[in-house]
Coordinates of N, CA and C in Angstrom, one line a residue:
Chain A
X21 N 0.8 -1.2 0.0 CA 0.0 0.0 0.0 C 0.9 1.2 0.0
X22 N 0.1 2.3 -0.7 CA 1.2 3.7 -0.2 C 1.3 4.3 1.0
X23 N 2.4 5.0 1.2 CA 2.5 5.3 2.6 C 1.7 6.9 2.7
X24 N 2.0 7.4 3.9 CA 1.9 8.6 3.7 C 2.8 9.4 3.2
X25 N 1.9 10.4 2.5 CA 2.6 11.5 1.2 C 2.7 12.7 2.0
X26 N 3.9 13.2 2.4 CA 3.9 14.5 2.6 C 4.7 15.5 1.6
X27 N 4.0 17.3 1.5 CA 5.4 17.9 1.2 C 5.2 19.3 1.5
X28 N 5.6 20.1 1.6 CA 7.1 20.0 0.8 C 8.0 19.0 1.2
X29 N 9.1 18.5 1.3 CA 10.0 17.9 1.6 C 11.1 18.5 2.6
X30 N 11.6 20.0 2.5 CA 11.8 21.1 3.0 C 11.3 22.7 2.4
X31 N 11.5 23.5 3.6 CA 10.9 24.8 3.7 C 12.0 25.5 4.6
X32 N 12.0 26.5 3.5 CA 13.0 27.8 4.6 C 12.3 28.7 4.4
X33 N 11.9 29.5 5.2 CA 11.4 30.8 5.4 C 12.2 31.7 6.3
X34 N 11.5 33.2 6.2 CA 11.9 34.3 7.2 C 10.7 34.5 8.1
X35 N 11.2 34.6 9.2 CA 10.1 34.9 10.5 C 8.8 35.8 10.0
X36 N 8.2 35.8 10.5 CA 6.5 35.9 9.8 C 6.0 36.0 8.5
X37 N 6.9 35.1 8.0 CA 6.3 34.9 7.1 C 5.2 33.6 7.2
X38 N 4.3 33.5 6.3 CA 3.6 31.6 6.1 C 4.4 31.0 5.8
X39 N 3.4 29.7 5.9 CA 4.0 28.4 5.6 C 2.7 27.4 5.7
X40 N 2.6 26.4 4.6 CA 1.5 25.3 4.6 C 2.2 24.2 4.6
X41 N 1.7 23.2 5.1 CA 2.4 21.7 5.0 C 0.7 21.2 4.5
X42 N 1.4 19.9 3.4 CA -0.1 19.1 3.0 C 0.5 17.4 3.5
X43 N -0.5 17.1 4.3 CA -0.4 15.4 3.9 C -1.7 14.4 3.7
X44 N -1.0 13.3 3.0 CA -2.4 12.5 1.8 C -2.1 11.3 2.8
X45 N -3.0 10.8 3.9 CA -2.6 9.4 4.5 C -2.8 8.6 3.3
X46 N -3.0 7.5 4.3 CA -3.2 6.3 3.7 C -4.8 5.7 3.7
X47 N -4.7 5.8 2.3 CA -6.5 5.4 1.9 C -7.4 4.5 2.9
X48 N -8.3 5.0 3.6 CA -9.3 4.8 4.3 C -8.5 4.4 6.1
X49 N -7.7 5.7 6.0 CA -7.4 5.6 7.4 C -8.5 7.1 7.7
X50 N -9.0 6.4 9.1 CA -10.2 8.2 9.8 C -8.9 9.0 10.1
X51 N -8.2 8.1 11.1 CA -7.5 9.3 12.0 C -6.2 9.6 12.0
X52 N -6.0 11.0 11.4 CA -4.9 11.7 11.0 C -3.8 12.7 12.2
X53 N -3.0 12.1 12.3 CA -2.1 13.3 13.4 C -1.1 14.2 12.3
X54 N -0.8 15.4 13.5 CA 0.6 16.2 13.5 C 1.2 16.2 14.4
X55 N 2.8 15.9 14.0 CA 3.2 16.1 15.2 C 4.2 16.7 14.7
X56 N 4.8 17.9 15.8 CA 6.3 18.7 15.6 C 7.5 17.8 16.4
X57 N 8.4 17.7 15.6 CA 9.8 17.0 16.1 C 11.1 18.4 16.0
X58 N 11.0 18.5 17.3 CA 12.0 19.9 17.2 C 13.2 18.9 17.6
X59 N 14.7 19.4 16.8 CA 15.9 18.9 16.9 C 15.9 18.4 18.3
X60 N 16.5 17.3 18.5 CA 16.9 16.9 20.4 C 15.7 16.3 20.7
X61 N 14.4 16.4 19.7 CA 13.2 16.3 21.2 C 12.4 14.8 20.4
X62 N 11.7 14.4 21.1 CA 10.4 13.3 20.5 C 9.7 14.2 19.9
X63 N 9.0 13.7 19.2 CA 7.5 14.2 18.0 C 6.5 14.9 19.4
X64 N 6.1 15.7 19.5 CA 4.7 15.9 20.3 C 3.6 16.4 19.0
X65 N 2.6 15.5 19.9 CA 1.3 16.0 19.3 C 0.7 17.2 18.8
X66 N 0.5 17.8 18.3 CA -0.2 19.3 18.1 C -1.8 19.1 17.3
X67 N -2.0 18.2 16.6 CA -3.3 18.0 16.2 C -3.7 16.4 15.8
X68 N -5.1 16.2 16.3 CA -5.5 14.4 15.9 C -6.8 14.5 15.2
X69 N -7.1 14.4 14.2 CA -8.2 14.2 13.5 C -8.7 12.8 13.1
X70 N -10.4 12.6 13.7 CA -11.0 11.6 13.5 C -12.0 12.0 12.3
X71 N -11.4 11.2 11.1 CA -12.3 11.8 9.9 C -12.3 13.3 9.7
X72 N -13.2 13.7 9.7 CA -12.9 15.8 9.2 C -13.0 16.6 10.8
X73 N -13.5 15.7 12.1 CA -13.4 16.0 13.5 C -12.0 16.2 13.7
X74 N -11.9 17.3 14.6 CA -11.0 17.5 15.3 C -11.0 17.0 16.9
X75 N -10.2 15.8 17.2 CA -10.1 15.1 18.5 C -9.4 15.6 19.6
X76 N -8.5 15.8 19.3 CA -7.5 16.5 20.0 C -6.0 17.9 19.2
X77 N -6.6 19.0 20.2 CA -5.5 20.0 19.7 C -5.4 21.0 21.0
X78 N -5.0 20.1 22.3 CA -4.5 20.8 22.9 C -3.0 21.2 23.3
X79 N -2.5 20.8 22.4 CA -0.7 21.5 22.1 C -0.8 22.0 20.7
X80 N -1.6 22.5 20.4 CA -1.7 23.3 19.1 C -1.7 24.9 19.1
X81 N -0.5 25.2 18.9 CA -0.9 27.1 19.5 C -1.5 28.1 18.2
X82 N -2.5 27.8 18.5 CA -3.7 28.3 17.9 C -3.8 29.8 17.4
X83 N -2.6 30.1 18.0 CA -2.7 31.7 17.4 C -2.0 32.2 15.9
X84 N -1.1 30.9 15.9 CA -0.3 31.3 15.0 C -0.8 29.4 13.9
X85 N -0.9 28.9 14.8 CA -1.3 27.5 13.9 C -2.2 27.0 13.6
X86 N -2.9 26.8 12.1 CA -4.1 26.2 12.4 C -4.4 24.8 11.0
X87 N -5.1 23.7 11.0 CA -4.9 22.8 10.9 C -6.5 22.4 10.2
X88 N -6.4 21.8 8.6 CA -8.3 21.3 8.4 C -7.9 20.1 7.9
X89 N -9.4 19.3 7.9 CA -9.0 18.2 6.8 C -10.3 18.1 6.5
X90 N -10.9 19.0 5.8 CA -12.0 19.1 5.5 C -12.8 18.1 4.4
X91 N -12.2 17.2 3.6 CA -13.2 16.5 3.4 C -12.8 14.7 3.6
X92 N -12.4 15.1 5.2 CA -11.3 13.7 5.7 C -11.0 12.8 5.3
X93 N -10.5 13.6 4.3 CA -9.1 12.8 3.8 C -7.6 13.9 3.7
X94 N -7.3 14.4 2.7 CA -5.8 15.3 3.0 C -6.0 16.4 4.1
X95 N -5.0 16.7 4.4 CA -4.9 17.4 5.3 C -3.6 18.7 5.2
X96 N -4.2 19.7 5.6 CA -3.1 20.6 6.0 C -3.0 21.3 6.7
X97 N -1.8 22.0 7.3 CA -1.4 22.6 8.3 C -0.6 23.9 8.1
X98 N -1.0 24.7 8.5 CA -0.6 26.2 8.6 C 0.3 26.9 9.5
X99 N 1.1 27.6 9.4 CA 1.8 28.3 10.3 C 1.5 29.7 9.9
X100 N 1.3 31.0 10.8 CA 1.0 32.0 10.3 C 1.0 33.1 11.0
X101 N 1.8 34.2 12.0 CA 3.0 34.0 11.3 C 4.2 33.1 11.7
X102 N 5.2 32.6 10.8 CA 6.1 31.7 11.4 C 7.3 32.8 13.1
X103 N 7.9 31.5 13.8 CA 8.4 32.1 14.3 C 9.4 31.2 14.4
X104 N 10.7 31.9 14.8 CA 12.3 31.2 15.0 C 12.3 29.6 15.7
X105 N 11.6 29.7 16.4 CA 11.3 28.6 17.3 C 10.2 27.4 16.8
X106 N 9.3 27.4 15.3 CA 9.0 26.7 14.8 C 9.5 26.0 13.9
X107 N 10.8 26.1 13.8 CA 12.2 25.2 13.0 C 12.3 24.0 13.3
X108 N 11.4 22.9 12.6 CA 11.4 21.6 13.1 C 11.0 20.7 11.9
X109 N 11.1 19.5 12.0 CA 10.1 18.8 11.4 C 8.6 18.4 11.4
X110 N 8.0 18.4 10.3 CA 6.4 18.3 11.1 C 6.2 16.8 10.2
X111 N 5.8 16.1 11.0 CA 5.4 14.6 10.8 C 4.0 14.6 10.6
X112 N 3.3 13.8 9.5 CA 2.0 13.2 9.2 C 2.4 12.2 9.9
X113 N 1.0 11.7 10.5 CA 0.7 10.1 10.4 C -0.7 9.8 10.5
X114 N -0.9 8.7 10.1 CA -2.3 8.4 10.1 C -2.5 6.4 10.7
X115 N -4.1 6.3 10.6 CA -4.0 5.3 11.2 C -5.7 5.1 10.8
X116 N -5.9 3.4 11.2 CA -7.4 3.1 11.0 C -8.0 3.6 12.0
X117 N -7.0 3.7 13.6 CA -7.7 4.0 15.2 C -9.1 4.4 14.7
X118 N -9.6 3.8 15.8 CA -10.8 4.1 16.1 C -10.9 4.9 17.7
X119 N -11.7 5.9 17.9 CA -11.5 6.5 19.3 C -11.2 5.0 20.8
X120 N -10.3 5.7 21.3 CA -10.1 4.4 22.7 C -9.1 3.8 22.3
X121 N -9.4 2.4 22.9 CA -7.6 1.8 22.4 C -7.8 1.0 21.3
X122 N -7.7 1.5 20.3 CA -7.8 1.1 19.2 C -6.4 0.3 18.9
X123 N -5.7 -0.8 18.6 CA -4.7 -1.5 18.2 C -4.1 -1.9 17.2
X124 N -4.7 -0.6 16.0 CA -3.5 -0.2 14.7 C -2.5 0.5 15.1
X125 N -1.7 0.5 14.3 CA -0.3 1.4 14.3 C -0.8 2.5 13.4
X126 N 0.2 2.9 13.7 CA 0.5 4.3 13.2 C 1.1 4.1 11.6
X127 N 1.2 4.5 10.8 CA 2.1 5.1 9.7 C 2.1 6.3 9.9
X128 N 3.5 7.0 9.9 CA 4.2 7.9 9.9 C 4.8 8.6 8.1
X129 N 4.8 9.7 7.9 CA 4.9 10.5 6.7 C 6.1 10.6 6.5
X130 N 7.4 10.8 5.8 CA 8.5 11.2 5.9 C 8.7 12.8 6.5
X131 N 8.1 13.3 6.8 CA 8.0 14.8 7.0 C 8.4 15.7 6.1
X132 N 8.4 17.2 7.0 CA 8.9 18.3 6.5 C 9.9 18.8 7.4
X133 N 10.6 19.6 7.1 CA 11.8 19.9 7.3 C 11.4 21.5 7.2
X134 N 10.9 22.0 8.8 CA 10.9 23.8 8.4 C 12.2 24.5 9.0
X135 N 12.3 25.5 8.4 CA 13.5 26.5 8.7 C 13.5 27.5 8.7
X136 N 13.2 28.3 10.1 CA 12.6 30.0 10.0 C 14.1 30.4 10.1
X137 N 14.5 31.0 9.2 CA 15.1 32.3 9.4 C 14.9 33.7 9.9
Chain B
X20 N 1.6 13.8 35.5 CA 1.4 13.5 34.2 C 2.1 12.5 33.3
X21 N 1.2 12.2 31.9 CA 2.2 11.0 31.6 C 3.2 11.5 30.9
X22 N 4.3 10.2 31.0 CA 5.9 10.6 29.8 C 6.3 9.2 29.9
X23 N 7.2 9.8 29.1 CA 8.1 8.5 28.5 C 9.8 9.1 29.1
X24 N 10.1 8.2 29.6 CA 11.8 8.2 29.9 C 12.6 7.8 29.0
X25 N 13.7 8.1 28.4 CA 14.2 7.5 27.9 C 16.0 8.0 27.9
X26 N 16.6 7.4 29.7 CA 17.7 7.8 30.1 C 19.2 8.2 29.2
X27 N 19.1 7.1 28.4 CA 20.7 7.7 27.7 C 20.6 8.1 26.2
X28 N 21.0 9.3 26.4 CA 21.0 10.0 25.0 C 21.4 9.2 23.9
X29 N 22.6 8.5 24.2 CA 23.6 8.0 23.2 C 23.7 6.6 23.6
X30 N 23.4 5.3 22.6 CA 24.0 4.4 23.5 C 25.3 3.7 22.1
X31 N 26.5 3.4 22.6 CA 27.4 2.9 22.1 C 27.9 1.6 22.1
X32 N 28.0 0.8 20.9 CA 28.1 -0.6 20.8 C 29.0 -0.9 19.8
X33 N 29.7 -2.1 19.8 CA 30.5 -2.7 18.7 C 29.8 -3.9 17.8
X34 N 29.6 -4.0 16.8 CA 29.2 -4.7 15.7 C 29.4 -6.1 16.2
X35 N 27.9 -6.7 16.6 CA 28.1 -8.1 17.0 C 27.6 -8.4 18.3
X36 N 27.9 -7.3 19.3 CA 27.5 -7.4 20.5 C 26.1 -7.2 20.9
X37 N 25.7 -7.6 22.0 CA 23.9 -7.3 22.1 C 23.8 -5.7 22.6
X38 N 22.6 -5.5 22.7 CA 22.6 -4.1 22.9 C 21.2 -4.0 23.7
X39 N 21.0 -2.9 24.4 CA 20.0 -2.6 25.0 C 19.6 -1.2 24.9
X40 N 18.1 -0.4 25.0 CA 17.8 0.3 24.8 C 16.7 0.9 25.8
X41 N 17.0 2.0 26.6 CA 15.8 1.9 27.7 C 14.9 2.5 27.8
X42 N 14.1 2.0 28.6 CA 12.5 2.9 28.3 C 11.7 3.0 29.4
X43 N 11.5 3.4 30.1 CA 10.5 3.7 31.2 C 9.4 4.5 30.8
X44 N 8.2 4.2 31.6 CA 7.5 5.0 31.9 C 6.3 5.2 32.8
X45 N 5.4 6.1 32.7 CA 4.7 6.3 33.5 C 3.3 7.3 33.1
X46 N 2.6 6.3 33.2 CA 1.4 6.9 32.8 C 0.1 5.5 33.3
X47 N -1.1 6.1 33.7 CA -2.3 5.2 34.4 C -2.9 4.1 33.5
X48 N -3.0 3.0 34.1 CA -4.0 2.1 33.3 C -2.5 1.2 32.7
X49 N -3.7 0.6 31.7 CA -2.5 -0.2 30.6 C -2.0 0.2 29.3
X50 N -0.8 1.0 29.5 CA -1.4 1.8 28.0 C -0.5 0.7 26.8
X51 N -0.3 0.8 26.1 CA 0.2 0.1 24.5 C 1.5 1.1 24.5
X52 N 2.7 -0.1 24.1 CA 3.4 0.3 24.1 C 4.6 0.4 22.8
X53 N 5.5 0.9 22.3 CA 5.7 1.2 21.0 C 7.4 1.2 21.1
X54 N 8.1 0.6 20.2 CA 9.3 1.8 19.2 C 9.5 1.9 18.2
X55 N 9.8 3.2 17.8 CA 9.9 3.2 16.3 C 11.4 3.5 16.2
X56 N 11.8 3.7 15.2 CA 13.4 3.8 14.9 C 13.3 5.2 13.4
X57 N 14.1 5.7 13.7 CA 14.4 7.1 13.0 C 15.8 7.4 11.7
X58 N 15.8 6.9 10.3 CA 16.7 7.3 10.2 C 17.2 9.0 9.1
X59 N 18.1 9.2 9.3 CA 18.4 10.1 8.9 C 17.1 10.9 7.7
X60 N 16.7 12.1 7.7 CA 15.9 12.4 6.6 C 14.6 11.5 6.5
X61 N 14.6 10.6 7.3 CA 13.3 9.8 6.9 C 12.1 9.9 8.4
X62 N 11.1 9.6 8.0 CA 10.1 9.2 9.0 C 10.6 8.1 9.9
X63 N 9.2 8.2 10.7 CA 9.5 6.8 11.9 C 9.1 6.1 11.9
X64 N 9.7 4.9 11.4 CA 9.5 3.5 11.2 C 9.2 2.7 12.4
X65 N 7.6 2.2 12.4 CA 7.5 1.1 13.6 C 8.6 -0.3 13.2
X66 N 8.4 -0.5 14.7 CA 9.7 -1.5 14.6 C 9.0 -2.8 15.8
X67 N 8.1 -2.6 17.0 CA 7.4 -3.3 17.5 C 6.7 -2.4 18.8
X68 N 5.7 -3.5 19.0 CA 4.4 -2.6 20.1 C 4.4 -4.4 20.7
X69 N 4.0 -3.3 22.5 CA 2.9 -4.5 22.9 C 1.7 -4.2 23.3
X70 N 0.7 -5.0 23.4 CA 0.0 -4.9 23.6 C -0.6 -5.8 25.0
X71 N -0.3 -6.7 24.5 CA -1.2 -7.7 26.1 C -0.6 -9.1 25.8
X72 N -0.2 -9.9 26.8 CA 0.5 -11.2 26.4 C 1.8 -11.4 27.2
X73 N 2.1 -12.2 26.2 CA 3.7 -12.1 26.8 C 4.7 -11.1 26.8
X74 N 5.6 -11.0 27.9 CA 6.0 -9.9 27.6 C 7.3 -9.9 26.6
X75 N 7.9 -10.5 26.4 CA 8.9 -10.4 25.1 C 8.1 -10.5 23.9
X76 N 8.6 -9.2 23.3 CA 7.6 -9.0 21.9 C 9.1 -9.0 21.5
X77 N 8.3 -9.9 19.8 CA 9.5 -9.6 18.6 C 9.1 -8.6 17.8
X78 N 10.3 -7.9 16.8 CA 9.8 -6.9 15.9 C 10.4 -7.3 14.8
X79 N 11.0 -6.1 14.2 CA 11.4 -5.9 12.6 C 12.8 -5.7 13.1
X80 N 13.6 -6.6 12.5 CA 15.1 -6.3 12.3 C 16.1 -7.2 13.1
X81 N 14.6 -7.9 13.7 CA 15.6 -8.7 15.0 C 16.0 -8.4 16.4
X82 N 15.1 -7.1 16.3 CA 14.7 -6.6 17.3 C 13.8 -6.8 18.4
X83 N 13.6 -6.7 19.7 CA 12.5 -7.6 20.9 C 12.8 -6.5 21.9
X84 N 11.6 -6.8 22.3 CA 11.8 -5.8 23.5 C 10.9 -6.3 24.8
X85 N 11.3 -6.0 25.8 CA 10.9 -6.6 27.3 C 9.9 -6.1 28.2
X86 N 8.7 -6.6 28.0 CA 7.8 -5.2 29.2 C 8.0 -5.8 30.6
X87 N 8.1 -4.9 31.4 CA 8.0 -4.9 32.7 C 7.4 -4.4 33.6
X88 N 6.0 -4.9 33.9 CA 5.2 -3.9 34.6 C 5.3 -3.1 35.9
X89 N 6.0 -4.1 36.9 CA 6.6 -3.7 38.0 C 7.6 -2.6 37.9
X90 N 8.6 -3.0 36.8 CA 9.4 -1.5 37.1 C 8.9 -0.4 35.8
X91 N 7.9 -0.4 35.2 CA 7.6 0.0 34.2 C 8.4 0.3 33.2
X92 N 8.9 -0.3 32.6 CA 10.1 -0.4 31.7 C 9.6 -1.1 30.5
X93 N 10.2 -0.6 29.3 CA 9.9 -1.5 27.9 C 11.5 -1.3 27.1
X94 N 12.4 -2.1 27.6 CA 13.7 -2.0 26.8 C 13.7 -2.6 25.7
X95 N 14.3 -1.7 24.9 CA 14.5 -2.7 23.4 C 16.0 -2.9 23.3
X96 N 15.9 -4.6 23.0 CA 17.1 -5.2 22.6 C 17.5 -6.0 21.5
X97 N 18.3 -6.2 21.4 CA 18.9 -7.1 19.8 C 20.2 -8.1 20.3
X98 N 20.0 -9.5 20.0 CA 21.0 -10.2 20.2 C 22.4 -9.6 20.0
X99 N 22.7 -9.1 18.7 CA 23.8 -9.3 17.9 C 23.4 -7.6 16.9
X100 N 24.7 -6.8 17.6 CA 23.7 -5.3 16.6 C 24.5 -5.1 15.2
X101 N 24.0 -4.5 14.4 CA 24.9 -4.2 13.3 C 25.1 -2.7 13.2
X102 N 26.1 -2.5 12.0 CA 26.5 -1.1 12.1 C 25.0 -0.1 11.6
X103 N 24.3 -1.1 10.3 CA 22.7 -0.6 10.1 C 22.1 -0.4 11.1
X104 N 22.1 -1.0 11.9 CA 21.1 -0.4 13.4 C 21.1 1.2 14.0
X105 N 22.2 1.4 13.6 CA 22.8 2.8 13.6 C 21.7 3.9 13.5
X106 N 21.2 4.6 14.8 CA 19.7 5.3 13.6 C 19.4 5.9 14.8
X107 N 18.0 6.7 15.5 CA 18.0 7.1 16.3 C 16.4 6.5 17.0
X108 N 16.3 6.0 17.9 CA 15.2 5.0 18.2 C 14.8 6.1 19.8
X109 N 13.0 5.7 19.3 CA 12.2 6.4 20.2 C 11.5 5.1 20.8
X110 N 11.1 5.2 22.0 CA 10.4 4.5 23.0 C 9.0 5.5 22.7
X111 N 7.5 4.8 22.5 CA 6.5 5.7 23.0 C 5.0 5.0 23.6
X112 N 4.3 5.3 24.2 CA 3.2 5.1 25.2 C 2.1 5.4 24.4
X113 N 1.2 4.9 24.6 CA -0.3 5.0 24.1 C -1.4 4.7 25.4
X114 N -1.2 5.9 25.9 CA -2.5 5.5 27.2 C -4.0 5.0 27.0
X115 N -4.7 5.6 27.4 CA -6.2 5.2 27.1 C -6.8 6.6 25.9
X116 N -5.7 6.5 25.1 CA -6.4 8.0 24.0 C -5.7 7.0 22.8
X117 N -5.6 7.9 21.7 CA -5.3 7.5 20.2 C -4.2 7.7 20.1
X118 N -3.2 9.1 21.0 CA -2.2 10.0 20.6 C -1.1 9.1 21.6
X119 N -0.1 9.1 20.6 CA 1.3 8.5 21.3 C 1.9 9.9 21.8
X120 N 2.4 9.2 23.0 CA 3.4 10.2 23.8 C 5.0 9.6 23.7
X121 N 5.8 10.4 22.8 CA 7.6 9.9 22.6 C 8.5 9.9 23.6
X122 N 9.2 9.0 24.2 CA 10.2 9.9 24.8 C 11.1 10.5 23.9
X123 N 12.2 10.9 24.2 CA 13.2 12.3 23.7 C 13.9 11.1 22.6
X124 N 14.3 10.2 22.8 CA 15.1 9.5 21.9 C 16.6 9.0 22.3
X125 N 16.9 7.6 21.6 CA 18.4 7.6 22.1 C 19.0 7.2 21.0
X126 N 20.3 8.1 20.7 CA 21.0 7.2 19.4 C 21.6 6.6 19.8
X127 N 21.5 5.3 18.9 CA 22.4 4.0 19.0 C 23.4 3.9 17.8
X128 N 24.5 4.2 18.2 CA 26.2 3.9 17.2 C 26.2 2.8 17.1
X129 N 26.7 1.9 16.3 CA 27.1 1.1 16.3 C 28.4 1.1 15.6
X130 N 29.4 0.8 16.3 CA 31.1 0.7 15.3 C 31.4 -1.0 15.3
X131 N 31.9 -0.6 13.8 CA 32.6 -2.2 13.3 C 33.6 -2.5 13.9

């Protein structure tokens, strides 16, 4: 099967400027994450989408980030305006999960590679 | 609150020897437990989860890893490492939600 699609592949920007990231899971998965992997750290969560629902986005800073998957299936993610400290990679992944403990895995997206200048 | 431990940044090994990888954590209930492995420029590759059973789970690569409820630990090990193993491996938790929580990561060297 294909994996998940993301791109750009990399992104350099200057501080407030935008930035979109798109990713295309994997056909007939509901539930889609993002997660930010800043250099040094684990992936954390910032958004979980069950189908075009939004499940969880309470590490999503909402002021500057915002995130649809409006006709759940692709999905994308926004930065707006960027800031120095958003220089990370942002991971897709998706999954069949069903809410609770659902016992799929995850596939994981190759990510994106941001770089605020 | 919950986390994932994952004490040594770096772990270093010679080609052939076994190796260990550690993982603690802490979080309520029974949660599902995970690692993936990281390599350069790429995504994160599941590599094995447990779920309920025994607790030596096998994975991908020849990889196994040990749950331990009492001390809450899920170490990943490999009989015999190779220099490919070389990569950067996360330990992660899945409590009673959908969303994995990572620990920080540890690189594993491997020299020939």
């Amino acid at each position: 099967e294909a994996g998940v699609a993301q791109s750009p592949r990399y992104k350099i920007i200057e501080k407030r400027q935008s930035v979109a990231f798109w990713c295309n899971p994997i056909s007939g998965h509901a539930t889609l994450y993002w997660y930010q992997q800043i250099l040094g750290q684990g992936p954390k969560l910032l958004i979980q989408f069950q189908n075009n629902g939004v499940v969880d986005d309470s590490q999503l800073p909402k002021d500057r980030f915002s995130a649809e998957r409006l006709k759940g299936v692709d999905s994308t993610l926004k930065i707006q305006p960027a800031k120095l400290e958003d220089s990370a990679v942002y991971l897709c992944a998706s999954s069949l999960g069903l809410l609770g403990r659902a016992r799929s895995g995850y596939t994981f997206g190759s990510g994106t590679r941001l770089t605020v200048v | 609150a919950q986390s994932v431990a994952q004490p040594e940044d770096q772990v270093n090994v010679a080609e052939g020897n076994p190796l260990t990888v550690k993982c603690t954590y802490s979080v309520s209930g029974n949660p599902y437990l995970f690692w993936y492995v990281q390599y350069p420029n790429r995504g994160l590759q599941f590599l094995l989860k447990y779920i309920t059973g025994d607790n030596l789970v096998k994975g991908s690569y020849g990889f196994e890893a040990e749950f331990n409820k009492s001390q809450t630990s899920f170490h990943l090990k490999k009989p015999s490492a190779l220099v490919s193993d070389s990569a950067l491996y996360f330990c992660a938790v899945r409590p009673n939600t959908d969303k994995l929580i990572f620990g920080t990561g540890t690189r594993l060297q491997v020299f020939p």
